[in-house]
């Protein structure tokens, strides 16, 4: 791939990640879930074991597409006490690195900073997200997403209910 082609691909991936961040900040969770493939997986390891493997370690989130849809349904319902009223968030995505793994998939890493405000308090969530993006119809879909928090614990933050 030429340097110009790599720049264009990186720009397209950044636009995709910015769109995902906006959907989460705007609490458009039904649209957000539409970014995932049917065989997608979403993992958030615990803060004390960031390299944790859901197959053997305790993690905060280890969802397939069925569990992700259930999570979105619950967050949009009146049964989601953690998000009633919902948090206000603002996401910042930076240091996006893109690597083509094959003709269909991209390996993407990005740093994220999420500010969460709720009940008169604010809290920053800092971390990195790894993606496997699949090319589909001129756009991308998320086949794998792993959000690793740099925090030592969540006691100050309370929860990851905002979907990092």
PDB file of C-alpha atoms in Angstrom:
ATOM      1  CA  UNK A   1       0.000   0.000   0.000  1.00  0.00           C
ATOM      2  CA  UNK A   2       1.269   3.459  -0.826  1.00  0.00           C
ATOM      3  CA  UNK A   3       1.828   6.158   1.806  1.00  0.00           C
ATOM      4  CA  UNK A   4      -1.187   8.013   0.406  1.00  0.00           C
ATOM      5  CA  UNK A   5      -3.282   4.851   0.660  1.00  0.00           C
ATOM      6  CA  UNK A   6      -2.174   4.308   4.285  1.00  0.00           C
ATOM      7  CA  UNK A   7      -3.100   7.916   5.160  1.00  0.00           C
ATOM      8  CA  UNK A   8      -6.519   7.527   3.542  1.00  0.00           C
ATOM      9  CA  UNK A   9      -7.139   4.253   5.379  1.00  0.00           C
ATOM     10  CA  UNK A  10      -6.069   5.785   8.724  1.00  0.00           C
ATOM     11  CA  UNK A  11      -8.401   8.732   8.111  1.00  0.00           C
ATOM     12  CA  UNK A  12     -11.330   6.405   7.375  1.00  0.00           C
ATOM     13  CA  UNK A  13     -10.651   4.400  10.544  1.00  0.00           C
ATOM     14  CA  UNK A  14     -10.391   7.576  12.640  1.00  0.00           C
ATOM     15  CA  UNK A  15     -13.733   8.786  11.267  1.00  0.00           C
ATOM     16  CA  UNK A  16     -15.260   5.423  12.177  1.00  0.00           C
ATOM     17  CA  UNK A  17     -13.894   5.611  15.749  1.00  0.00           C
ATOM     18  CA  UNK A  18     -15.093   9.226  16.120  1.00  0.00           C
ATOM     19  CA  UNK A  19     -18.571   8.154  14.916  1.00  0.00           C
ATOM     20  CA  UNK A  20     -18.598   5.319  17.459  1.00  0.00           C
ATOM     21  CA  UNK A  21     -17.588   7.734  20.248  1.00  0.00           C
ATOM     22  CA  UNK A  22     -20.338  10.187  19.249  1.00  0.00           C
ATOM     23  CA  UNK A  23     -22.972   7.430  19.280  1.00  0.00           C
ATOM     24  CA  UNK A  24     -21.948   6.446  22.813  1.00  0.00           C
ATOM     25  CA  UNK A  25     -21.817  10.065  24.040  1.00  0.00           C
ATOM     26  CA  UNK A  26     -25.250  10.735  22.539  1.00  0.00           C
ATOM     27  CA  UNK A  27     -26.581   7.514  24.122  1.00  0.00           C
ATOM     28  CA  UNK A  28     -27.600   6.168  20.705  1.00  0.00           C
ATOM     29  CA  UNK A  29     -26.893   2.650  21.863  1.00  0.00           C
ATOM     30  CA  UNK A  30     -29.132   0.924  19.296  1.00  0.00           C
ATOM     31  CA  UNK A  31     -27.119   2.559  16.509  1.00  0.00           C
ATOM     32  CA  UNK A  32     -23.886   1.759  18.332  1.00  0.00           C
ATOM     33  CA  UNK A  33     -24.701  -1.946  18.532  1.00  0.00           C
ATOM     34  CA  UNK A  34     -25.262  -1.834  14.776  1.00  0.00           C
ATOM     35  CA  UNK A  35     -21.524  -1.214  14.348  1.00  0.00           C
ATOM     36  CA  UNK A  36     -20.744  -4.756  15.531  1.00  0.00           C
ATOM     37  CA  UNK A  37     -20.606  -7.945  13.481  1.00  0.00           C
ATOM     38  CA  UNK A  38     -22.846 -10.896  14.338  1.00  0.00           C
ATOM     39  CA  UNK A  39     -19.799 -12.815  15.630  1.00  0.00           C
ATOM     40  CA  UNK A  40     -18.420  -9.848  17.604  1.00  0.00           C
ATOM     41  CA  UNK A  41     -16.844 -10.022  21.011  1.00  0.00           C
ATOM     42  CA  UNK A  42     -16.356  -7.199  23.498  1.00  0.00           C
ATOM     43  CA  UNK A  43     -14.002  -7.507  26.475  1.00  0.00           C
ATOM     44  CA  UNK A  44     -13.115  -5.176  29.350  1.00  0.00           C
ATOM     45  CA  UNK A  45     -10.549  -6.819  31.650  1.00  0.00           C
ATOM     46  CA  UNK A  46     -10.423  -5.963  35.348  1.00  0.00           C
ATOM     47  CA  UNK A  47      -8.206  -3.073  36.392  1.00  0.00           C
ATOM     48  CA  UNK A  48      -5.862  -5.296  38.431  1.00  0.00           C
ATOM     49  CA  UNK A  49      -5.250  -7.673  35.515  1.00  0.00           C
ATOM     50  CA  UNK A  50      -5.288  -5.659  32.276  1.00  0.00           C
ATOM     51  CA  UNK A  51      -3.855  -8.559  30.275  1.00  0.00           C
ATOM     52  CA  UNK A  52      -6.603 -10.818  31.650  1.00  0.00           C
ATOM     53  CA  UNK A  53      -8.070 -13.526  29.480  1.00  0.00           C
ATOM     54  CA  UNK A  54     -11.831 -14.068  29.918  1.00  0.00           C
ATOM     55  CA  UNK A  55     -11.220 -17.787  29.444  1.00  0.00           C
ATOM     56  CA  UNK A  56      -9.379 -18.018  32.750  1.00  0.00           C
ATOM     57  CA  UNK A  57      -9.587 -14.643  34.522  1.00  0.00           C
ATOM     58  CA  UNK A  58     -12.331 -12.497  36.016  1.00  0.00           C
ATOM     59  CA  UNK A  59     -13.165  -9.587  33.679  1.00  0.00           C
ATOM     60  CA  UNK A  60     -15.670  -6.710  33.841  1.00  0.00           C
ATOM     61  CA  UNK A  61     -17.215  -7.450  30.448  1.00  0.00           C
ATOM     62  CA  UNK A  62     -16.995 -10.472  28.164  1.00  0.00           C
ATOM     63  CA  UNK A  63     -19.920 -10.105  25.761  1.00  0.00           C
ATOM     64  CA  UNK A  64     -20.869 -11.669  22.476  1.00  0.00           C
ATOM     65  CA  UNK A  65     -23.419  -9.906  20.251  1.00  0.00           C
ATOM     66  CA  UNK A  66     -26.372 -11.442  22.142  1.00  0.00           C
ATOM     67  CA  UNK A  67     -25.119 -10.172  25.497  1.00  0.00           C
ATOM     68  CA  UNK A  68     -24.237  -6.785  24.011  1.00  0.00           C
ATOM     69  CA  UNK A  69     -27.790  -6.390  22.705  1.00  0.00           C
ATOM     70  CA  UNK A  70     -29.160  -7.411  26.114  1.00  0.00           C
ATOM     71  CA  UNK A  71     -26.863  -4.853  27.779  1.00  0.00           C
ATOM     72  CA  UNK A  72     -28.145  -2.114  25.457  1.00  0.00           C
ATOM     73  CA  UNK A  73     -31.781  -3.116  26.056  1.00  0.00           C
ATOM     74  CA  UNK A  74     -31.252  -2.996  29.824  1.00  0.00           C
ATOM     75  CA  UNK A  75     -29.415   0.354  29.693  1.00  0.00           C
ATOM     76  CA  UNK A  76     -32.288   1.834  27.684  1.00  0.00           C
ATOM     77  CA  UNK A  77     -34.910   0.503  30.108  1.00  0.00           C
ATOM     78  CA  UNK A  78     -36.110   1.853  33.433  1.00  0.00           C
ATOM     79  CA  UNK A  79     -34.443  -1.167  35.097  1.00  0.00           C
ATOM     80  CA  UNK A  80     -30.972   0.289  34.666  1.00  0.00           C
ATOM     81  CA  UNK A  81     -30.647   1.970  38.048  1.00  0.00           C
ATOM     82  CA  UNK A  82     -26.978   2.818  37.438  1.00  0.00           C
ATOM     83  CA  UNK A  83     -27.966   4.990  34.499  1.00  0.00           C
ATOM     84  CA  UNK A  84     -31.199   6.625  35.729  1.00  0.00           C
ATOM     85  CA  UNK A  85     -30.684   9.450  35.042  1.00  0.00           C
ATOM     86  CA  UNK A  86     -28.068   8.472  32.545  1.00  0.00           C
ATOM     87  CA  UNK A  87     -24.522   9.717  32.766  1.00  0.00           C
ATOM     88  CA  UNK A  88     -23.320  12.471  30.512  1.00  0.00           C
ATOM     89  CA  UNK A  89     -20.076  11.511  28.827  1.00  0.00           C
ATOM     90  CA  UNK A  90     -17.536  12.980  26.457  1.00  0.00           C
ATOM     91  CA  UNK A  91     -15.024  10.737  24.698  1.00  0.00           C
ATOM     92  CA  UNK A  92     -11.659  11.707  23.244  1.00  0.00           C
ATOM     93  CA  UNK A  93      -9.950   9.287  20.867  1.00  0.00           C
ATOM     94  CA  UNK A  94      -6.281   9.710  19.946  1.00  0.00           C
ATOM     95  CA  UNK A  95      -3.099   7.948  18.835  1.00  0.00           C
ATOM     96  CA  UNK A  96      -4.972   5.766  16.383  1.00  0.00           C
ATOM     97  CA  UNK A  97      -2.725   3.101  14.849  1.00  0.00           C
ATOM     98  CA  UNK A  98      -3.963   0.951  11.985  1.00  0.00           C
ATOM     99  CA  UNK A  99      -2.477  -2.273  10.667  1.00  0.00           C
ATOM    100  CA  UNK A 100      -3.904  -4.393   7.886  1.00  0.00           C
ATOM    101  CA  UNK A 101      -3.929  -8.015   8.966  1.00  0.00           C
ATOM    102  CA  UNK A 102      -5.466  -9.360   5.747  1.00  0.00           C
ATOM    103  CA  UNK A 103      -7.691  -8.114   2.916  1.00  0.00           C
ATOM    104  CA  UNK A 104     -10.782  -8.226   5.128  1.00  0.00           C
ATOM    105  CA  UNK A 105      -9.543  -7.202   8.596  1.00  0.00           C
ATOM    106  CA  UNK A 106      -7.705  -4.350  10.278  1.00  0.00           C
ATOM    107  CA  UNK A 107      -6.019  -4.353  13.657  1.00  0.00           C
ATOM    108  CA  UNK A 108      -6.559  -0.966  15.319  1.00  0.00           C
ATOM    109  CA  UNK A 109      -5.332   0.491  18.594  1.00  0.00           C
ATOM    110  CA  UNK A 110      -6.336   3.851  20.048  1.00  0.00           C
ATOM    111  CA  UNK A 111      -6.027   5.718  23.305  1.00  0.00           C
ATOM    112  CA  UNK A 112      -9.235   6.978  24.897  1.00  0.00           C
ATOM    113  CA  UNK A 113     -10.211   9.424  27.583  1.00  0.00           C
ATOM    114  CA  UNK A 114     -13.832   9.359  28.718  1.00  0.00           C
ATOM    115  CA  UNK A 115     -15.204  11.970  31.084  1.00  0.00           C
ATOM    116  CA  UNK A 116     -18.313  10.820  32.922  1.00  0.00           C
ATOM    117  CA  UNK A 117     -20.613  13.204  34.794  1.00  0.00           C
ATOM    118  CA  UNK A 118     -23.493  12.068  36.963  1.00  0.00           C
ATOM    119  CA  UNK A 119     -25.163  13.234  40.165  1.00  0.00           C
ATOM    120  CA  UNK A 120     -22.942  16.289  40.448  1.00  0.00           C
ATOM    121  CA  UNK A 121     -19.689  14.339  40.165  1.00  0.00           C
ATOM    122  CA  UNK A 122     -17.238  13.818  37.352  1.00  0.00           C
ATOM    123  CA  UNK A 123     -14.721  11.081  36.742  1.00  0.00           C
ATOM    124  CA  UNK A 124     -12.141  10.450  34.012  1.00  0.00           C
ATOM    125  CA  UNK A 125     -11.655   6.994  32.526  1.00  0.00           C
ATOM    126  CA  UNK A 126      -8.316   6.588  30.753  1.00  0.00           C
ATOM    127  CA  UNK A 127      -7.271   3.622  28.691  1.00  0.00           C
ATOM    128  CA  UNK A 128      -6.643   1.994  25.361  1.00  0.00           C
ATOM    129  CA  UNK A 129      -8.946   0.155  23.016  1.00  0.00           C
ATOM    130  CA  UNK A 130      -7.945  -2.589  20.635  1.00  0.00           C
ATOM    131  CA  UNK A 131     -10.206  -3.387  17.698  1.00  0.00           C
ATOM    132  CA  UNK A 132     -10.436  -5.887  14.958  1.00  0.00           C
ATOM    133  CA  UNK A 133     -12.406  -4.120  12.248  1.00  0.00           C
ATOM    134  CA  UNK A 134     -13.929  -5.979   9.331  1.00  0.00           C
ATOM    135  CA  UNK A 135     -14.458  -4.260   5.993  1.00  0.00           C
ATOM    136  CA  UNK A 136     -18.083  -4.485   4.878  1.00  0.00           C
ATOM    137  CA  UNK A 137     -19.652  -2.614   1.997  1.00  0.00           C
ATOM    138  CA  UNK A 138     -17.239   0.319   1.986  1.00  0.00           C
ATOM    139  CA  UNK A 139     -17.435   0.766   5.755  1.00  0.00           C
ATOM    140  CA  UNK A 140     -16.153  -1.029   8.849  1.00  0.00           C
ATOM    141  CA  UNK A 141     -17.787  -3.180  11.496  1.00  0.00           C
ATOM    142  CA  UNK A 142     -16.371  -4.166  14.863  1.00  0.00           C
ATOM    143  CA  UNK A 143     -15.517  -7.860  15.118  1.00  0.00           C
ATOM    144  CA  UNK A 144     -13.538  -7.499  18.349  1.00  0.00           C
ATOM    145  CA  UNK A 145     -13.241  -4.695  20.873  1.00  0.00           C
ATOM    146  CA  UNK A 146     -11.101  -4.781  24.027  1.00  0.00           C
ATOM    147  CA  UNK A 147     -11.051  -1.752  26.325  1.00  0.00           C
ATOM    148  CA  UNK A 148      -8.189  -1.755  28.832  1.00  0.00           C
ATOM    149  CA  UNK A 149      -8.447   0.805  31.617  1.00  0.00           C
ATOM    150  CA  UNK A 150      -5.308   2.373  33.076  1.00  0.00           C
ATOM    151  CA  UNK A 151      -7.034   2.882  36.423  1.00  0.00           C
ATOM    152  CA  UNK A 152      -5.854   0.948  39.468  1.00  0.00           C
ATOM    153  CA  UNK A 153      -9.415   0.434  40.708  1.00  0.00           C
ATOM    154  CA  UNK A 154     -12.946   1.677  40.144  1.00  0.00           C
ATOM    155  CA  UNK A 155     -13.749   2.742  43.698  1.00  0.00           C
ATOM    156  CA  UNK A 156     -13.621   6.406  42.757  1.00  0.00           C
ATOM    157  CA  UNK A 157     -15.553   5.832  39.537  1.00  0.00           C
ATOM    158  CA  UNK A 158     -18.117   3.350  40.716  1.00  0.00           C
ATOM    159  CA  UNK A 159     -19.020   1.511  37.547  1.00  0.00           C
ATOM    160  CA  UNK A 160     -18.370   0.790  33.900  1.00  0.00           C
ATOM    161  CA  UNK A 161     -22.077   1.018  33.083  1.00  0.00           C
ATOM    162  CA  UNK A 162     -21.397   3.760  30.536  1.00  0.00           C
ATOM    163  CA  UNK A 163     -19.851   1.210  28.140  1.00  0.00           C
ATOM    164  CA  UNK A 164     -16.323   2.473  27.789  1.00  0.00           C
TER     165      UNK A 164
END
